[in-house]
Amino acid sequence: MTFAFDNTYARLPARFFASVSPTRVRAPRVVKVNRVLAGELGLDPDQLASPEGAQVLAGNALPAGAEPIALAYAGHQFGFFVPQLGDGRAILLGEVVAGDGRRVDVQLKGSGRTPFSRQGDGRAALGPVLREYIVSEAMAAMGVPTTRALAAVLTGEPVVREEIVPGAVLTRVAASHIRVGTFEFFAARADREALTALASYALRRHYPDAAGAGNDALALLDRVVQAQANLVARWLGVGFVHGVMNTDNTAIAGETIDYGPCAFLDEYDPDKKFSSIDHGGRYAFANQPRIAQWNLARFGETLLPLLADDEDEAVRLATERLRGFPALFAAAHARVLRAKLGLVREEEDDPALAADLLARMAHSGVDYTIFFRRLCAAARDPSEDAHIASLFAEPGLFHDWSRAWRRRVAREELAPDSRAAAMRLANPVFVPRNHRVAQAIEAAVRRDDFEPFDTLVRVLGRPYDDQPELAHLADPPRPEERVLQTFCGT
Ligand code: AMP
Ligand code: MG
C-alpha cells in the first residue's frame, strides 16, 4: 500500500501535536472506498478495497511513510472557551500531494484514543461515519468547499453510545485540519512563537500567493475572512445547516468540516435548527453568517500580537478586517442567489428581489430545493409557473414575485434555454435530505444493509442531473419521515 506521503505538519514544533498510533481493531471490513478520490491521490482503489487495504483504513497497519499524530487545538463551543480539545478520536496519518499539486491531510477518524481523548473512547459509530461520508461527498459534488471522504470501514467492534452500535472508521481527506481553535490553543498559552510559526505555515500552505508581502498575519486574516464569507454563502445556497459552528470546527482553509448534527432544509425556514443541543438556535440556518463573523473575531484576537507591535494598531487592523465581513458575505451571497435565479449581470436591486422571494417562501414553507429546480424550468417555459405557484399557500404569492423576476430577466440578453441550463447547474435536484440520510444509516446499522447508502452516495454524486429512475430521492419527507432533530456525531 503506497501513499506518497510528504509530511510537513509533523515538522512543526513538538507541542503542536502528540505522536500516537491508531489502536488495533478486531475485524476490519471495507464499507466503501471513494474510487475517484483515491485515483486523484495516486492511490490504487482496488488495493484500498482489499483485505490489506481494510487493515490500513482501520488503523491496524501503518502505510510506509505515515507519521501518525493527533493535533492539538482549543475552541469556543457554543460561545464558551475550552482551552484544550484536540484530536480525541482522529489521527492524522500524513499529507499526500494529489495529482493536481494540492496537498491534503489523510486522517483516520475513529481510530482510538489519543492524549486528547478526555473521557471519550476515541471511537466513531457507524451512523455518524456514514452521515459524514454521504454529506461531505454530496457537498463536494455540489462544488461546496469541504473535507472529503476517502473510505469508510467497519471495525468489527461494538461501541457504546445511547445503545451498542457497530464501530467504524472514516478516512477523511482535508486541505488541512488547522482550525481557528488551533490558533486559540496557542493564544491561550501566550505562545507567540508557536502562533508565528502556525500563521506562517497556514498562509504558505493555503494562501501561498498572499505570503511574504510584509504582514503575513494580516494577509492570513484577510484570506480566512474571505474564505468563510464564501463558504457560508455556499451553505445558504444549498440549504445547509452546519449545526455546530464552534471555532474548533472552523477550518482555516475555508472548507466545511465536521459533519455532526448537520442537516438540510426541506421547507425554507430561516430560523431552522436541527441539533438537539442547540437550544437557543445559535447555529440556526440564517444565523450562520453572524456566527462565522463571531468565529472570525476569535481568530482575529489570536493574531493580535502578530498584526502590529503597537497594540492599538493591531486592534485597529483586526477590527477593520472583521468589519469588512458583512459586505464580503453579502456580495458572496448575492452571487450565489443570482446564479440560482439565473441572473448573469449584477444589478443593485438583485438582493432585494431575492429577499422578497425568500420571505414569500418562508411564509408558505416552500421546499427550498424543489422550488429552485422548478424555477429552472420556468426560465425556459413560463407555462411552468402554475406548477411552481402550487407550492405556495396562495398562487398569487409566487405570481407577484415572478412578474418582477421576469422583468429583471428580460433586461439580459440570454436565450431562455441557455439561462435554464445555467440555472440547472446552480440548483441541485438532489441534496442529502435528512430523512434519506437517516434511512440509509438505519438500514446499515440495524440490518447490515448498505444498499440504501450506496444508492444515495451514487445519486448525490451527480446532484445537478435529473435521474428519473431515482426521482423519489428528491422528494421531501412524508410527515412520518420528517427528521425533527439531529445529534452530535460522537
Ligand atoms: P466534535 O463534536 O466532533 O467537533 O468534537 C469535539 C471534541 O470532542 C474534539 O476534541 C473531539 O476530538 C472530541 N471527541 C468527540 N468524540 C470523541 C470520542 N468518542 N472520543 C474522544 N474524543 C472525542
Ligand atoms: Mg470537531
Short mmCIF file of C-alpha atoms and ligand atoms in Angstrom, two decimals:
data_model
loop_
_atom_site.label_atom_id
_atom_site.label_comp_id
_atom_site.label_asym_id
_atom_site.label_seq_id
_atom_site.Cartn_x
_atom_site.Cartn_y
_atom_site.Cartn_z
CA MET A 1 0.00 0.00 0.00
CA THR A 2 1.80 3.14 -1.18
CA PHE A 3 0.77 6.61 -0.12
CA ALA A 4 3.12 9.29 -1.46
CA PHE A 5 3.43 10.90 1.95
CA ASP A 6 5.16 14.23 2.30
CA ASN A 7 4.53 15.30 5.87
CA THR A 8 5.02 18.91 6.88
CA TYR A 9 2.80 19.39 9.96
CA ALA A 10 4.84 16.76 11.78
CA ARG A 11 7.89 19.01 11.21
CA LEU A 12 6.29 21.84 13.25
CA PRO A 13 7.29 22.20 16.92
CA ALA A 14 6.52 19.16 19.07
CA ARG A 15 3.86 20.99 21.11
CA PHE A 16 1.64 21.21 18.01
CA PHE A 17 0.68 17.54 18.24
CA ALA A 18 1.12 14.23 20.01
CA SER A 19 2.63 11.26 18.22
CA VAL A 20 0.22 8.39 18.63
CA SER A 21 -0.58 5.24 16.72
CA PRO A 22 -4.08 4.05 15.90
CA THR A 23 -5.44 1.33 18.19
CA ARG A 24 -5.88 -2.09 16.61
CA VAL A 25 -9.39 -3.34 15.97
CA ARG A 26 -10.70 -6.87 15.68
CA ALA A 27 -12.16 -7.34 12.22
CA PRO A 28 -11.85 -4.51 9.68
CA ARG A 29 -14.29 -4.66 6.78
CA VAL A 30 -14.44 -2.12 4.00
CA VAL A 31 -17.84 -0.48 3.57
CA LYS A 32 -16.88 1.94 0.85
CA VAL A 33 -13.87 3.29 -1.00
CA ASN A 34 -14.11 6.57 -2.87
CA ARG A 35 -12.52 5.34 -6.07
CA VAL A 36 -12.38 8.68 -7.86
CA LEU A 37 -10.80 10.47 -4.91
CA ALA A 38 -8.37 7.59 -4.41
CA GLY A 39 -7.27 8.00 -8.02
CA GLU A 40 -6.75 11.73 -7.54
CA LEU A 41 -4.48 10.96 -4.59
CA GLY A 42 -2.44 8.44 -6.57
CA LEU A 43 -3.87 5.51 -4.60
CA ASP A 44 -4.99 2.20 -6.04
CA PRO A 45 -8.72 1.87 -5.23
CA ASP A 46 -8.66 -1.93 -5.63
CA GLN A 47 -5.86 -2.18 -3.15
CA LEU A 48 -7.71 0.09 -0.70
CA ALA A 49 -10.80 -2.10 -1.02
CA SER A 50 -8.80 -5.33 -0.44
CA PRO A 51 -8.35 -7.02 2.96
CA GLU A 52 -4.90 -5.43 3.11
CA GLY A 53 -6.49 -2.02 2.45
CA ALA A 54 -9.05 -2.64 5.19
CA GLN A 55 -6.20 -3.14 7.65
CA VAL A 56 -4.74 0.24 6.70
CA LEU A 57 -8.08 2.07 6.67
CA ALA A 58 -8.95 0.68 10.11
CA GLY A 59 -5.58 1.70 11.55
CA ASN A 60 -4.28 -1.85 12.06
CA ALA A 61 -1.43 -1.40 9.60
CA LEU A 62 0.50 1.80 9.01
CA PRO A 63 1.41 2.51 5.40
CA ALA A 64 5.06 3.33 4.73
CA GLY A 65 5.84 6.98 5.37
CA ALA A 66 2.90 7.59 7.72
CA GLU A 67 3.77 9.64 10.81
CA PRO A 68 0.61 9.33 12.89
CA ILE A 69 -0.14 12.35 15.06
CA ALA A 70 -3.11 13.83 16.93
CA LEU A 71 -3.29 17.61 16.57
CA ALA A 72 -3.60 19.98 19.49
CA TYR A 73 -6.37 22.58 19.38
CA ALA A 74 -8.73 24.51 21.61
CA GLY A 75 -12.05 26.11 20.75
CA HIS A 76 -15.14 28.08 21.63
CA GLN A 77 -18.04 25.66 21.91
CA PHE A 78 -21.44 27.38 21.90
CA GLY A 79 -19.65 30.57 22.88
CA PHE A 80 -17.63 29.14 25.75
CA PHE A 81 -13.88 28.72 25.59
CA VAL A 82 -12.36 25.28 26.14
CA PRO A 83 -8.58 25.68 26.31
CA GLN A 84 -7.83 22.11 25.33
CA LEU A 85 -9.73 19.94 22.87
CA GLY A 86 -7.52 18.35 20.21
CA ASP A 87 -7.94 15.23 18.09
CA GLY A 88 -9.57 12.95 20.62
CA ARG A 89 -10.66 10.32 18.14
CA ALA A 90 -8.80 11.22 14.98
CA ILE A 91 -5.24 10.53 13.90
CA LEU A 92 -3.50 12.25 11.02
CA LEU A 93 -1.55 9.67 9.02
CA GLY A 94 0.22 12.26 6.94
CA GLU A 95 -0.04 14.51 3.91
CA VAL A 96 -0.30 13.48 0.30
CA VAL A 97 0.20 15.70 -2.72
CA ALA A 98 -2.54 14.98 -5.25
CA GLY A 99 -2.07 14.72 -8.99
CA ASP A 100 -3.07 18.37 -9.43
CA GLY A 101 -0.49 19.55 -6.88
CA ARG A 102 -2.94 20.03 -3.99
CA ARG A 103 -1.57 18.95 -0.61
CA VAL A 104 -4.10 17.14 1.58
CA ASP A 105 -4.24 15.59 5.03
CA VAL A 106 -5.21 11.93 5.25
CA GLN A 107 -6.80 11.32 8.63
CA LEU A 108 -8.41 8.34 10.31
CA LYS A 109 -11.44 9.38 12.34
CA GLY A 110 -12.50 6.87 14.99
CA SER A 111 -9.13 5.13 15.23
CA GLY A 112 -8.71 5.01 19.00
CA ARG A 113 -7.76 7.07 21.99
CA THR A 114 -5.19 9.85 21.94
CA PRO A 115 -3.77 12.14 24.65
CA PHE A 116 -6.67 14.49 23.77
CA SER A 117 -9.47 11.96 24.30
CA ARG A 118 -10.50 13.15 27.78
CA GLN A 119 -13.43 10.86 28.76
CA GLY A 120 -14.06 9.73 25.18
CA ASP A 121 -13.40 6.27 23.76
CA GLY A 122 -11.62 7.56 20.66
CA ARG A 123 -14.09 5.65 18.52
CA ALA A 124 -16.70 6.54 15.94
CA ALA A 125 -20.05 4.86 15.48
CA LEU A 126 -21.11 3.61 12.05
CA GLY A 127 -24.03 6.05 11.78
CA PRO A 128 -22.02 9.28 12.05
CA VAL A 129 -19.34 7.84 9.77
CA LEU A 130 -21.89 7.14 7.04
CA ARG A 131 -23.51 10.53 7.59
CA GLU A 132 -20.18 12.31 7.11
CA TYR A 133 -19.42 10.18 4.06
CA ILE A 134 -22.78 10.94 2.42
CA VAL A 135 -22.95 14.62 3.23
CA SER A 136 -19.33 15.61 2.63
CA GLU A 137 -19.30 13.86 -0.74
CA ALA A 138 -22.62 15.48 -1.67
CA MET A 139 -21.20 18.88 -0.77
CA ALA A 140 -18.12 18.19 -2.90
CA ALA A 141 -20.30 17.20 -5.84
CA MET A 142 -22.24 20.46 -5.47
CA GLY A 143 -18.96 22.37 -5.53
CA VAL A 144 -19.15 23.50 -1.91
CA PRO A 145 -15.70 23.59 -0.25
CA THR A 146 -15.48 20.62 2.07
CA THR A 147 -13.35 17.90 3.55
CA ARG A 148 -13.77 14.64 1.66
CA ALA A 149 -14.42 11.02 2.50
CA LEU A 150 -11.89 8.57 1.11
CA ALA A 151 -13.26 5.45 2.78
CA ALA A 152 -15.47 4.00 5.49
CA VAL A 153 -14.68 0.73 7.24
CA LEU A 154 -16.31 -1.28 9.99
CA THR A 155 -14.03 -2.17 12.88
CA GLY A 156 -15.78 -5.38 13.85
CA GLU A 157 -16.07 -3.98 17.37
CA PRO A 158 -19.11 -2.51 19.08
CA VAL A 159 -19.10 0.99 20.50
CA VAL A 160 -21.29 2.13 23.34
CA ARG A 161 -23.40 5.22 22.72
CA GLU A 162 -27.05 5.56 23.80
CA GLU A 163 -27.09 1.93 22.74
CA ILE A 164 -24.48 -0.51 21.46
CA VAL A 165 -23.76 0.12 17.79
CA PRO A 166 -21.16 -1.00 15.25
CA GLY A 167 -17.84 0.85 15.35
CA ALA A 168 -16.38 2.35 12.19
CA VAL A 169 -13.53 4.49 10.92
CA LEU A 170 -13.81 7.25 8.33
CA THR A 171 -10.77 8.20 6.29
CA ARG A 172 -11.09 11.94 5.95
CA VAL A 173 -9.18 14.00 3.43
CA ALA A 174 -8.84 17.73 4.06
CA ALA A 175 -6.87 20.67 2.72
CA SER A 176 -5.64 20.67 6.31
CA HIS A 177 -7.04 20.25 9.80
CA ILE A 178 -5.89 23.67 11.01
CA ARG A 179 -8.80 25.38 12.70
CA VAL A 180 -9.48 28.69 14.38
CA GLY A 181 -9.20 26.57 17.51
CA THR A 182 -5.61 25.66 16.63
CA PHE A 183 -4.68 29.34 16.88
CA GLU A 184 -6.72 29.68 20.07
CA PHE A 185 -4.77 26.82 21.63
CA PHE A 186 -1.52 28.77 21.38
CA ALA A 187 -3.04 32.19 22.04
CA ALA A 188 -4.48 30.89 25.33
CA ARG A 189 -0.95 29.87 26.30
CA ALA A 190 0.51 33.22 25.17
CA ASP A 191 2.82 31.17 22.94
CA ARG A 192 3.79 33.83 20.46
CA GLU A 193 6.48 31.72 18.86
CA ALA A 194 4.00 28.96 18.07
CA LEU A 195 1.45 31.47 16.75
CA THR A 196 4.04 32.96 14.42
CA ALA A 197 5.04 29.53 13.13
CA LEU A 198 1.41 28.46 12.71
CA ALA A 199 0.36 31.64 10.89
CA SER A 200 3.31 31.39 8.55
CA TYR A 201 2.66 27.70 7.92
CA ALA A 202 -1.07 28.16 7.33
CA LEU A 203 -0.58 31.10 4.98
CA ARG A 204 2.05 29.29 2.92
CA ARG A 205 0.02 26.10 2.79
CA HIS A 206 -3.38 27.58 1.96
CA TYR A 207 -2.84 31.04 0.52
CA PRO A 208 0.74 30.96 -0.82
CA ASP A 209 0.21 33.86 -3.22
CA ALA A 210 -0.51 36.15 -0.24
CA ALA A 211 2.64 35.20 1.68
CA GLY A 212 5.73 37.31 2.15
CA ALA A 213 4.18 40.65 1.21
CA GLY A 214 5.01 42.25 4.55
CA ASN A 215 2.35 41.37 7.10
CA ASP A 216 1.70 37.63 6.94
CA ALA A 217 -0.73 37.58 9.87
CA LEU A 218 -2.84 40.30 8.30
CA ALA A 219 -2.77 38.55 4.93
CA LEU A 220 -3.93 35.36 6.62
CA LEU A 221 -6.76 37.13 8.42
CA ASP A 222 -7.84 38.72 5.14
CA ARG A 223 -7.92 35.42 3.30
CA VAL A 224 -9.65 33.49 6.05
CA VAL A 225 -12.35 36.17 6.38
CA GLN A 226 -12.95 35.99 2.63
CA ALA A 227 -12.94 32.18 2.60
CA GLN A 228 -15.51 31.97 5.41
CA ALA A 229 -17.73 34.55 3.70
CA ASN A 230 -17.68 32.48 0.53
CA LEU A 231 -18.22 29.22 2.37
CA VAL A 232 -21.25 30.30 4.38
CA ALA A 233 -22.79 31.86 1.27
CA ARG A 234 -22.47 28.48 -0.44
CA TRP A 235 -24.09 26.77 2.55
CA LEU A 236 -27.05 29.10 2.34
CA GLY A 237 -27.30 28.42 -1.36
CA VAL A 238 -27.89 24.69 -0.83
CA GLY A 239 -29.92 24.96 2.38
CA PHE A 240 -27.22 23.54 4.64
CA VAL A 241 -27.32 23.93 8.41
CA HIS A 242 -23.92 23.03 9.87
CA GLY A 243 -25.32 22.68 13.36
CA VAL A 244 -22.13 23.03 15.39
CA MET A 245 -20.18 26.03 14.14
CA ASN A 246 -17.77 26.09 17.02
CA THR A 247 -14.36 27.65 16.43
CA ASP A 248 -12.77 24.20 16.57
CA ASN A 249 -14.98 23.28 13.62
CA THR A 250 -13.95 26.34 11.58
CA ALA A 251 -11.21 25.37 9.14
CA ILE A 252 -8.60 27.93 8.15
CA ALA A 253 -8.65 26.56 4.60
CA GLY A 254 -12.32 27.53 4.26
CA GLU A 255 -13.66 24.00 3.93
CA THR A 256 -16.77 22.69 5.60
CA ILE A 257 -15.55 20.43 8.37
CA ASP A 258 -17.18 18.20 10.97
CA TYR A 259 -20.50 16.83 9.85
CA GLY A 260 -22.05 16.18 13.23
CA PRO A 261 -25.65 17.30 13.64
CA CYS A 262 -25.73 18.95 10.20
CA ALA A 263 -28.91 18.90 8.13
CA PHE A 264 -30.54 20.31 5.01
CA LEU A 265 -33.64 22.44 4.81
CA ASP A 266 -36.69 20.85 3.31
CA GLU A 267 -39.13 23.76 3.54
CA TYR A 268 -37.45 27.15 3.63
CA ASP A 269 -37.26 28.49 7.17
CA PRO A 270 -34.50 30.92 8.08
CA ASP A 271 -34.84 30.08 11.79
CA LYS A 272 -34.49 26.35 11.24
CA LYS A 273 -32.20 24.39 13.56
CA PHE A 274 -32.00 20.65 13.93
CA SER A 275 -29.33 19.97 16.52
CA SER A 276 -30.64 18.57 19.79
CA ILE A 277 -28.13 20.60 21.78
CA ASP A 278 -28.61 23.94 20.01
CA HIS A 279 -31.34 25.13 22.36
CA GLY A 280 -31.12 28.83 21.58
CA GLY A 281 -30.81 28.42 17.83
CA ARG A 282 -27.30 29.87 17.91
CA TYR A 283 -26.46 27.87 14.80
CA ALA A 284 -29.82 28.20 13.03
CA PHE A 285 -29.81 28.47 9.23
CA ALA A 286 -29.85 32.24 8.77
CA ASN A 287 -27.69 32.86 11.82
CA GLN A 288 -24.71 31.18 10.19
CA PRO A 289 -23.15 34.32 8.68
CA ARG A 290 -23.29 36.10 12.03
CA ILE A 291 -21.68 33.12 13.75
CA ALA A 292 -18.98 32.92 11.10
CA GLN A 293 -18.17 36.54 11.85
CA TRP A 294 -18.13 35.80 15.58
CA ASN A 295 -15.73 32.90 14.99
CA LEU A 296 -13.55 35.14 12.84
CA ALA A 297 -13.42 37.68 15.65
CA ARG A 298 -11.99 34.94 17.88
CA PHE A 299 -9.49 34.21 15.11
CA GLY A 300 -8.55 37.88 14.81
CA GLU A 301 -7.94 38.05 18.57
CA THR A 302 -5.41 35.23 18.40
CA LEU A 303 -3.48 37.12 15.73
CA LEU A 304 -3.32 40.46 17.59
CA PRO A 305 0.26 40.02 18.86
CA LEU A 306 1.39 39.31 15.29
CA LEU A 307 -0.54 42.02 13.45
CA ALA A 308 1.46 45.00 14.74
CA ASP A 309 3.90 45.83 17.53
CA ASP A 310 1.60 48.58 18.72
CA GLU A 311 -1.45 47.07 20.39
CA ASP A 312 -3.89 49.79 19.30
CA GLU A 313 -2.70 49.47 15.75
CA ALA A 314 -3.15 45.68 15.89
CA VAL A 315 -6.71 46.09 17.18
CA ARG A 316 -7.43 48.68 14.51
CA LEU A 317 -6.22 46.36 11.73
CA ALA A 318 -8.15 43.35 13.00
CA THR A 319 -11.32 45.35 13.57
CA GLU A 320 -11.18 46.80 10.09
CA ARG A 321 -10.92 43.31 8.56
CA LEU A 322 -13.72 41.91 10.70
CA ARG A 323 -15.99 44.84 9.93
CA GLY A 324 -15.48 44.00 6.29
CA PHE A 325 -17.08 40.59 6.74
CA PRO A 326 -20.77 41.55 6.32
CA ALA A 327 -20.08 43.21 2.96
CA LEU A 328 -17.97 40.28 1.77
CA PHE A 329 -20.66 37.86 2.84
CA ALA A 330 -23.41 39.94 1.24
CA ALA A 331 -21.50 40.02 -2.05
CA ALA A 332 -20.85 36.27 -1.96
CA HIS A 333 -24.46 35.54 -1.03
CA ALA A 334 -25.73 37.82 -3.80
CA ARG A 335 -23.54 35.92 -6.29
CA VAL A 336 -24.96 32.61 -5.11
CA LEU A 337 -28.55 33.85 -5.29
CA ARG A 338 -28.07 35.48 -8.70
CA ALA A 339 -26.86 32.15 -10.04
CA LYS A 340 -29.88 30.41 -8.51
CA LEU A 341 -32.20 32.98 -10.08
CA GLY A 342 -30.49 32.77 -13.46
CA LEU A 343 -29.18 36.32 -13.40
CA VAL A 344 -25.92 36.95 -15.19
CA ARG A 345 -25.27 40.65 -14.67
CA GLU A 346 -25.18 42.32 -11.30
CA GLU A 347 -27.93 44.85 -10.56
CA GLU A 348 -28.37 46.84 -7.40
CA ASP A 349 -31.86 45.57 -6.65
CA ASP A 350 -30.99 41.87 -7.02
CA PRO A 351 -30.57 41.24 -3.28
CA ALA A 352 -34.00 42.80 -2.65
CA LEU A 353 -35.57 40.62 -5.34
CA ALA A 354 -34.04 37.52 -3.73
CA ALA A 355 -35.00 38.61 -0.22
CA ASP A 356 -38.59 39.16 -1.30
CA LEU A 357 -38.71 35.66 -2.76
CA LEU A 358 -37.22 34.07 0.37
CA ALA A 359 -39.72 35.88 2.60
CA ARG A 360 -42.57 34.52 0.48
CA MET A 361 -41.09 31.02 0.59
CA ALA A 362 -40.70 31.18 4.35
CA HIS A 363 -44.28 32.37 4.72
CA SER A 364 -45.57 29.38 2.74
CA GLY A 365 -42.97 26.85 3.92
CA VAL A 366 -41.98 26.13 0.31
CA ASP A 367 -39.47 23.35 -0.27
CA TYR A 368 -36.16 25.08 -0.95
CA THR A 369 -34.63 22.58 -3.36
CA ILE A 370 -37.79 21.81 -5.30
CA PHE A 371 -38.66 25.48 -5.76
CA PHE A 372 -35.36 26.45 -7.35
CA ARG A 373 -35.24 23.40 -9.57
CA ARG A 374 -38.73 24.18 -10.88
CA LEU A 375 -37.65 27.77 -11.43
CA CYS A 376 -35.06 26.45 -13.91
CA ALA A 377 -37.90 25.01 -15.98
CA ALA A 378 -39.89 28.24 -15.69
CA ALA A 379 -36.94 30.19 -17.08
CA ARG A 380 -37.40 28.26 -20.32
CA ASP A 381 -41.16 27.92 -20.31
CA PRO A 382 -43.42 30.41 -18.46
CA SER A 383 -46.27 27.89 -18.52
CA GLU A 384 -44.36 26.12 -15.73
CA ASP A 385 -45.31 28.99 -13.43
CA ALA A 386 -48.55 27.34 -12.36
CA HIS A 387 -46.60 24.27 -11.29
CA ILE A 388 -44.42 26.45 -9.07
CA ALA A 389 -47.25 28.59 -7.74
CA SER A 390 -48.90 25.45 -6.39
CA LEU A 391 -46.05 25.22 -3.86
CA PHE A 392 -47.24 28.43 -2.18
CA ALA A 393 -50.13 28.96 0.22
CA GLU A 394 -51.74 31.13 -2.46
CA PRO A 395 -50.61 31.17 -6.11
CA GLY A 396 -50.52 34.98 -6.04
CA LEU A 397 -47.60 34.89 -3.63
CA PHE A 398 -45.48 33.42 -6.40
CA HIS A 399 -47.03 35.22 -9.38
CA ASP A 400 -46.48 38.66 -7.82
CA TRP A 401 -42.83 37.87 -7.36
CA SER A 402 -42.36 36.13 -10.69
CA ARG A 403 -43.57 39.20 -12.60
CA ALA A 404 -40.72 41.18 -11.04
CA TRP A 405 -38.31 38.34 -11.74
CA ARG A 406 -39.34 38.12 -15.40
CA ARG A 407 -38.94 41.88 -15.85
CA ARG A 408 -35.46 41.59 -14.36
CA VAL A 409 -34.56 38.59 -16.53
CA ALA A 410 -35.79 40.40 -19.63
CA ARG A 411 -33.12 43.05 -19.16
CA GLU A 412 -30.47 40.47 -20.04
CA GLU A 413 -29.91 39.06 -23.46
CA LEU A 414 -29.66 35.37 -22.89
CA ALA A 415 -31.60 32.66 -24.69
CA PRO A 416 -34.13 31.03 -22.34
CA ASP A 417 -32.60 27.61 -22.96
CA SER A 418 -29.14 28.81 -22.02
CA ARG A 419 -30.45 30.52 -18.91
CA ALA A 420 -32.30 27.39 -17.83
CA ALA A 421 -29.20 25.27 -18.46
CA ALA A 422 -27.04 27.62 -16.36
CA MET A 423 -29.65 27.59 -13.59
CA ARG A 424 -29.68 23.81 -13.52
CA LEU A 425 -26.00 23.95 -12.57
CA ALA A 426 -26.75 26.26 -9.63
CA ASN A 427 -29.84 24.44 -8.38
CA PRO A 428 -29.39 20.77 -7.49
CA VAL A 429 -32.16 18.22 -7.88
CA PHE A 430 -30.67 16.06 -5.15
CA VAL A 431 -29.43 17.18 -1.75
CA PRO A 432 -28.87 14.79 1.16
CA ARG A 433 -32.33 15.10 2.61
CA ASN A 434 -32.31 14.32 6.29
CA HIS A 435 -34.85 11.52 6.09
CA ARG A 436 -32.93 9.78 3.32
CA VAL A 437 -29.68 10.04 5.24
CA ALA A 438 -31.47 8.67 8.31
CA GLN A 439 -32.97 5.78 6.31
CA ALA A 440 -29.59 4.88 4.78
CA ILE A 441 -27.98 4.85 8.24
CA GLU A 442 -30.84 2.89 9.74
CA ALA A 443 -30.57 0.14 7.12
CA ALA A 444 -26.81 -0.15 7.60
CA VAL A 445 -26.79 -0.07 11.39
CA ARG A 446 -29.86 -2.25 12.03
CA ARG A 447 -29.76 -4.66 9.11
CA ASP A 448 -26.17 -4.53 7.80
CA ASP A 449 -27.79 -3.40 4.53
CA PHE A 450 -25.60 -0.89 2.73
CA GLU A 451 -27.66 -0.73 -0.45
CA PRO A 452 -29.55 2.50 0.50
CA PHE A 453 -26.23 4.11 1.49
CA ASP A 454 -24.55 3.11 -1.79
CA THR A 455 -27.52 4.33 -3.83
CA LEU A 456 -27.68 7.64 -2.01
CA VAL A 457 -23.95 8.26 -2.44
CA ARG A 458 -24.20 7.44 -6.15
CA VAL A 459 -27.17 9.73 -6.78
CA LEU A 460 -25.70 12.60 -4.79
CA GLY A 461 -22.52 12.33 -6.82
CA ARG A 462 -24.47 13.86 -9.74
CA PRO A 463 -26.67 16.36 -7.91
CA TYR A 464 -27.48 18.50 -10.94
CA ASP A 465 -28.58 15.64 -13.21
CA ASP A 466 -32.18 14.53 -13.30
CA GLN A 467 -32.02 10.83 -12.53
CA PRO A 468 -35.65 9.89 -13.21
CA GLU A 469 -35.26 6.29 -12.03
CA LEU A 470 -34.34 7.61 -8.58
CA ALA A 471 -36.57 10.68 -8.53
CA HIS A 472 -38.07 9.60 -5.20
CA LEU A 473 -34.76 10.54 -3.55
CA ALA A 474 -35.50 14.16 -4.46
CA ASP A 475 -38.88 14.14 -2.73
CA PRO A 476 -39.45 15.93 0.55
CA PRO A 477 -40.26 13.69 3.52
CA ARG A 478 -43.75 12.46 4.22
CA PRO A 479 -44.93 13.72 7.62
CA GLU A 480 -43.92 10.48 9.34
CA GLU A 481 -40.47 10.57 7.70
CA ARG A 482 -39.53 14.04 8.88
CA VAL A 483 -36.33 14.33 10.87
CA LEU A 484 -37.06 16.78 13.66
CA GLN A 485 -33.77 16.60 15.48
CA THR A 486 -30.16 15.62 14.80
CA PHE A 487 -27.50 14.58 17.25
CA CYS A 488 -23.78 15.20 17.59
CA GLY A 489 -21.68 12.66 15.77
CA THR A 490 -19.85 11.17 18.72
P1 AMP B 1 -16.72 17.35 17.68
O1 AMP B 1 -18.01 17.47 18.40
O2 AMP B 1 -16.65 16.17 16.77
O3 AMP B 1 -16.31 18.61 17.00
O4 AMP B 1 -15.64 17.04 18.81
C1 AMP B 1 -15.33 17.94 19.85
C2 AMP B 1 -14.17 17.41 20.65
O5 AMP B 1 -14.51 16.20 21.31
C3 AMP B 1 -12.92 17.10 19.84
O6 AMP B 1 -11.80 17.43 20.63
C4 AMP B 1 -13.02 15.62 19.64
O7 AMP B 1 -11.78 15.03 19.40
C5 AMP B 1 -13.62 15.16 20.96
N1 AMP B 1 -14.36 13.90 20.82
C6 AMP B 1 -15.57 13.71 20.27
N2 AMP B 1 -15.94 12.43 20.31
C7 AMP B 1 -14.94 11.75 20.93
C8 AMP B 1 -14.74 10.38 21.28
N3 AMP B 1 -15.63 9.43 21.02
N4 AMP B 1 -13.58 10.07 21.90
C9 AMP B 1 -12.66 11.01 22.19
N5 AMP B 1 -12.80 12.31 21.89
C10 AMP B 1 -13.93 12.68 21.26
MG MG B 2 -14.80 18.98 15.76
#
